[in-house]
Amino acid sequence: HSSSTKLPPGHMGLPFIGELLTFLWYFKIVSRPDDFINSKRERYGNGVGLYRTYLFGSPSIIGCSPAFNKFVLQADDLFANKWPSEELSGHNSLVVVDGKAHTRLRTYVINSINRPDALKKIAIMVQPRIISSLCSWAEKGRVKGLDEVKKVTFENICNMFVSFKPGPMLDRMDQHFKGLLAGIRAQPVEILGTAYYHGLQCRKKLMAIFREELEQRHKKTSEDKNDLMEGLMRIRDEEGKLLGDEEVLDNILGLVVAGYQSTSLASMWALYYLAKHPNVVQKLREENLAINKTGEFITTEDIARLKYTNKVIEETIRMANIAAFIFRTVQKDVDYKGYKIPKGWNVILWIRYLHTDPKNFEDPMSFNPDRWDKSPKAGTYQVLGGGPRICAGNMLARIQLAILLHHLVTGYKWELINPEAKIMYLPHPRPVDGVEIAYSAL
């Protein structure tokens, strides 16, 4: 409990909107997102890495130090998981629920998509689409990297999680997911014309599709499918009760969002950074050709031996900063190093800043896979969160990226059409041209 009455330094901004305009200035207008924190450091000093503000509709404490982030992420009882909108992510989803419900769901998801035996099956399942997609890019000659990797990732995720195959329905779902994703990080204002309102409508359409599939499975009119939905339908709690339909549906929706978004954005950034660093491509190519699997599927055992490839993956994920911040809600007044963190406020862990702070990573904005020859300082690398809520599928994105890189560098070459394209940072970092590339077979 808090014995202090002193709030961290900072500025609450304008009435009702707080520092939203300042946030948008740095993230959207001048495209210097790290200066949002740097401006606070210059004005108030580094202190203990805490600043007060009013953002995303709530008075908030921004945390941007490894020590504070660890403190928050390890204390679920003091800092409840907070998503900008539970209405979009689902009240029963893994990212929202607490306690035994969270433990039960998380254990199942980890066993399904993160354990070594599960990853072996996933490696085989995702490769046909990755290989055929890379081949189709060469036939086109010029493609938008983001669109293409999103397409193949979405098809693989939907196949793994719900056994949905490519076709008109999946194309419609893809559009709905784009709308949902745009709404998740938007200001939660349910007014016609806003990204949030559109996200809610997209969620309803997606839930209707998943609900129809779930009802078909209840009727046993389709064959048993060994996928994530089937597994969620079979989970029982400590009293032997099955998950309710809403729990299954909320979690399928949330897990598709998580699996789709992280992998596709990381893949896009891999295309971008590798095109800018031909020396890295050459090292990748040599290492991947050495395992002598050209034209064949690679295995998880092969991937474990690809030391340089795995360094490239970690550096890509660090630079991508797919989740710039993590939200929590303060459950009761907390004292942290002499500062009060008030009950009911949000805590915004500014994960991005950990990865772009020169104190944590030397020359942080340079793409340098060799920095991973040694481990980062404790607590400075949190691309997938931390504590009991660290991303349950943290290996899923990595293994799909390793497979993509293997088939990419051993069979193809590519270059950026617009190497100086401006970077957008909202809702997630990406070049404005979506990484348009000239692409051909070797």
Coordinates of C-alpha atoms in Angstrom, one line a residue, residues 14-263:
L14 CA -5.7 19.4 -21.7
P15 CA -9.1 18.7 -20.1
F16 CA -10.7 15.4 -21.4
I17 CA -8.0 14.7 -24.0
G18 CA -4.9 15.0 -21.9
E19 CA -1.7 14.6 -23.8
L20 CA -3.3 12.9 -26.8
L21 CA -2.3 15.7 -29.2
T22 CA 1.3 15.6 -28.0
F23 CA 1.3 11.8 -28.5
L24 CA -0.1 12.2 -32.0
W25 CA 2.4 14.9 -32.8
Y26 CA 5.3 12.6 -32.1
F27 CA 3.8 9.4 -33.4
K28 CA 1.9 10.6 -36.4
I29 CA 3.0 14.1 -37.6
V30 CA 6.8 14.2 -37.1
S31 CA 7.3 10.4 -37.0
R32 CA 9.7 10.6 -34.0
P33 CA 7.8 8.3 -31.5
D34 CA 10.7 8.0 -29.1
D35 CA 10.8 11.8 -28.5
F36 CA 7.5 11.5 -26.7
I37 CA 9.5 9.9 -23.8
N38 CA 12.7 11.8 -24.5
S39 CA 10.9 15.1 -24.1
K40 CA 9.7 14.0 -20.6
R41 CA 13.3 12.9 -19.7
E42 CA 14.6 16.3 -20.8
R43 CA 12.0 18.2 -18.8
Y44 CA 11.7 16.1 -15.7
G45 CA 14.9 14.0 -15.6
N46 CA 15.3 10.2 -15.7
G47 CA 14.3 9.7 -12.0
V48 CA 13.0 6.2 -11.5
G49 CA 11.5 6.0 -15.0
L50 CA 8.0 7.1 -14.1
Y51 CA 5.9 10.0 -15.5
R52 CA 2.3 11.0 -15.0
T53 CA 0.0 11.8 -17.9
Y54 CA -3.5 11.6 -19.1
L55 CA -3.8 9.3 -22.2
F56 CA -6.3 7.0 -23.9
G57 CA -9.1 8.3 -21.7
S58 CA -7.5 7.8 -18.3
P59 CA -5.1 9.4 -15.9
S60 CA -2.0 7.2 -16.2
I61 CA 1.5 6.5 -15.1
I62 CA 4.0 5.9 -17.9
G63 CA 6.7 3.4 -17.0
C64 CA 9.9 3.1 -19.1
S65 CA 12.5 1.4 -16.9
P66 CA 13.3 -2.3 -16.8
A67 CA 13.0 -2.3 -13.0
F68 CA 9.5 -0.7 -12.9
N69 CA 8.3 -2.9 -15.8
K70 CA 9.4 -6.0 -14.0
F71 CA 7.7 -4.8 -10.8
V72 CA 4.4 -4.3 -12.6
L73 CA 4.4 -7.4 -14.8
Q74 CA 5.2 -9.7 -11.7
A75 CA 2.3 -8.2 -9.6
D76 CA -1.0 -9.3 -11.1
D77 CA -2.7 -8.6 -7.7
L78 CA -1.7 -4.9 -7.8
F79 CA -1.9 -4.3 -11.5
A80 CA -4.8 -5.9 -13.4
N81 CA -4.4 -6.7 -17.0
K82 CA -5.7 -3.8 -19.1
W83 CA -6.5 -3.8 -22.8
P84 CA -7.6 -0.5 -24.4
S85 CA -11.0 -2.2 -25.0
E86 CA -12.3 -5.4 -23.5
E87 CA -15.3 -5.0 -25.8
L88 CA -13.1 -5.7 -28.8
S89 CA -10.8 -8.3 -27.3
G90 CA -13.6 -10.2 -25.6
H91 CA -14.4 -10.4 -21.8
N92 CA -13.5 -14.1 -21.7
S93 CA -10.3 -14.0 -23.7
L94 CA -6.9 -15.0 -22.5
V95 CA -5.7 -11.4 -22.5
V96 CA -8.5 -10.3 -20.2
V97 CA -9.3 -13.1 -17.7
D98 CA -7.5 -13.5 -14.4
G99 CA -6.8 -16.2 -11.8
K100 CA -7.6 -19.9 -12.4
A101 CA -9.4 -19.1 -15.7
H102 CA -6.3 -17.5 -17.1
T103 CA -4.0 -20.3 -15.9
R104 CA -6.3 -23.0 -17.4
L105 CA -6.5 -21.2 -20.8
R106 CA -2.8 -20.3 -20.9
T107 CA -1.7 -23.8 -20.1
Y108 CA -3.8 -25.2 -22.9
V109 CA -2.6 -22.6 -25.4
I110 CA 1.0 -23.1 -24.5
N111 CA 0.6 -26.9 -24.9
S112 CA -1.1 -26.4 -28.3
I113 CA 1.2 -23.9 -30.0
N114 CA 4.4 -23.4 -27.9
R115 CA 5.7 -26.8 -26.8
P116 CA 8.4 -28.6 -28.9
D117 CA 6.1 -31.3 -30.1
A118 CA 3.4 -28.8 -31.1
L119 CA 6.0 -26.6 -32.9
K120 CA 7.2 -29.7 -34.9
K121 CA 3.7 -30.2 -36.3
I122 CA 3.3 -26.4 -36.9
A123 CA 6.5 -26.3 -38.9
I124 CA 5.2 -29.0 -41.2
M125 CA 1.7 -27.4 -41.4
V126 CA 2.8 -23.9 -42.4
Q127 CA 5.5 -24.7 -45.0
P128 CA 3.3 -25.6 -48.0
R129 CA 1.6 -22.2 -48.0
I130 CA 4.9 -20.3 -47.4
I131 CA 6.6 -22.1 -50.2
S132 CA 3.8 -21.6 -52.7
S133 CA 3.4 -17.9 -51.7
L134 CA 7.1 -17.1 -52.2
C135 CA 6.8 -18.8 -55.7
S136 CA 3.8 -16.8 -56.6
W137 CA 5.5 -13.5 -55.7
A138 CA 8.2 -14.3 -58.2
E139 CA 5.6 -14.8 -60.9
K140 CA 4.2 -11.3 -60.1
G141 CA 7.7 -9.8 -60.0
R142 CA 6.6 -6.8 -57.9
V143 CA 4.6 -7.1 -54.7
K144 CA 3.6 -5.2 -51.6
G145 CA 5.4 -7.2 -48.9
L146 CA 3.0 -6.4 -46.1
D147 CA -0.1 -7.5 -48.1
E148 CA 1.6 -10.8 -49.1
V149 CA 2.9 -11.8 -45.7
K150 CA -0.4 -10.9 -44.1
K151 CA -2.2 -13.2 -46.6
V152 CA 0.0 -16.2 -46.1
T153 CA 0.1 -15.7 -42.3
F154 CA -3.7 -15.3 -42.1
E155 CA -4.2 -18.5 -44.1
N156 CA -1.9 -20.5 -41.9
I157 CA -3.2 -19.2 -38.6
C158 CA -6.9 -19.8 -39.6
N159 CA -5.9 -23.3 -40.7
M160 CA -4.1 -24.1 -37.5
F161 CA -6.7 -22.6 -35.2
V162 CA -10.0 -23.3 -36.9
S163 CA -9.2 -25.5 -39.9
F164 CA -10.5 -22.8 -42.3
K165 CA -9.1 -23.1 -45.9
P166 CA -8.4 -20.3 -48.4
G167 CA -11.4 -19.0 -50.2
P168 CA -14.0 -16.2 -50.4
M169 CA -15.0 -16.6 -46.7
L170 CA -11.4 -16.2 -45.6
D171 CA -11.0 -13.1 -47.8
R172 CA -14.0 -11.6 -46.1
M173 CA -12.7 -12.5 -42.6
D174 CA -9.4 -10.9 -43.5
Q175 CA -11.1 -7.6 -44.2
H176 CA -13.0 -7.9 -40.9
F177 CA -9.8 -8.5 -39.0
K178 CA -8.2 -5.4 -40.5
G179 CA -11.1 -3.4 -39.2
L180 CA -10.9 -5.0 -35.8
L181 CA -7.2 -4.4 -35.5
A182 CA -7.6 -0.8 -36.4
G183 CA -10.1 -0.4 -33.6
I184 CA -8.2 -2.1 -30.9
R185 CA -5.7 0.7 -30.4
A186 CA -8.1 3.5 -31.2
Q187 CA -9.8 5.8 -28.6
P188 CA -12.8 3.7 -27.3
V189 CA -15.5 6.1 -28.6
E190 CA -18.6 4.2 -29.9
I191 CA -19.6 6.8 -32.5
L192 CA -20.4 6.0 -36.1
G193 CA -17.4 6.8 -38.3
T194 CA -14.7 6.1 -35.7
A195 CA -12.2 3.3 -36.0
Y196 CA -13.4 1.9 -32.7
Y197 CA -17.1 1.7 -33.8
H198 CA -16.0 0.1 -37.1
G199 CA -13.9 -2.4 -35.1
L200 CA -17.0 -3.4 -33.0
Q201 CA -19.0 -4.0 -36.2
C202 CA -16.2 -6.2 -37.6
R203 CA -16.0 -8.1 -34.4
K204 CA -19.7 -8.9 -34.6
K205 CA -19.3 -10.3 -38.1
L206 CA -16.3 -12.4 -37.2
M207 CA -18.1 -13.8 -34.1
A208 CA -21.0 -14.8 -36.3
I209 CA -18.7 -16.8 -38.6
F210 CA -17.0 -18.5 -35.7
R211 CA -20.3 -19.1 -33.9
E212 CA -21.7 -20.9 -37.0
E213 CA -18.6 -23.1 -37.1
L214 CA -18.9 -23.9 -33.4
E215 CA -22.6 -24.8 -33.8
Q216 CA -21.7 -27.2 -36.6
R217 CA -19.2 -28.9 -34.4
H218 CA -21.7 -29.2 -31.6
K219 CA -24.1 -30.9 -34.0
K220 CA -21.2 -33.1 -35.1
T221 CA -22.1 -32.4 -38.8
S222 CA -18.4 -32.0 -39.6
E223 CA -15.5 -34.3 -39.0
D224 CA -13.5 -34.0 -35.8
K225 CA -10.8 -31.4 -36.4
N226 CA -7.5 -31.5 -34.4
D227 CA -7.2 -27.7 -34.1
L228 CA -7.3 -25.0 -31.4
M229 CA -11.1 -24.5 -31.5
E230 CA -11.6 -28.3 -31.0
G231 CA -9.2 -28.2 -28.0
L232 CA -10.9 -25.2 -26.4
M233 CA -14.2 -27.0 -26.7
R234 CA -12.8 -29.9 -24.6
I235 CA -11.1 -28.0 -21.8
R236 CA -12.5 -28.6 -18.4
D237 CA -12.0 -26.6 -15.2
E238 CA -11.2 -28.1 -11.8
E239 CA -14.9 -28.9 -11.3
G240 CA -15.0 -30.7 -14.6
K241 CA -17.0 -28.0 -16.4
L242 CA -16.4 -27.3 -20.1
L243 CA -15.8 -23.8 -21.4
G244 CA -19.0 -22.0 -22.4
D245 CA -19.5 -21.0 -26.1
E246 CA -18.7 -17.4 -25.4
E247 CA -15.4 -18.4 -23.8
V248 CA -14.5 -20.5 -26.8
L249 CA -15.4 -17.8 -29.3
D250 CA -13.7 -14.9 -27.4
N251 CA -10.5 -16.9 -27.3
I252 CA -10.5 -18.1 -30.8
L253 CA -11.0 -14.5 -32.0
G254 CA -8.3 -13.2 -29.6
L255 CA -5.8 -15.8 -30.5
V256 CA -6.2 -15.4 -34.2
V257 CA -5.6 -11.6 -33.7
A258 CA -2.5 -12.2 -31.7
G259 CA -1.0 -14.9 -34.0
Y260 CA -1.9 -13.1 -37.2
Q261 CA -0.7 -9.6 -36.2
S262 CA 2.7 -10.4 -34.6
T263 CA 3.9 -12.8 -37.3

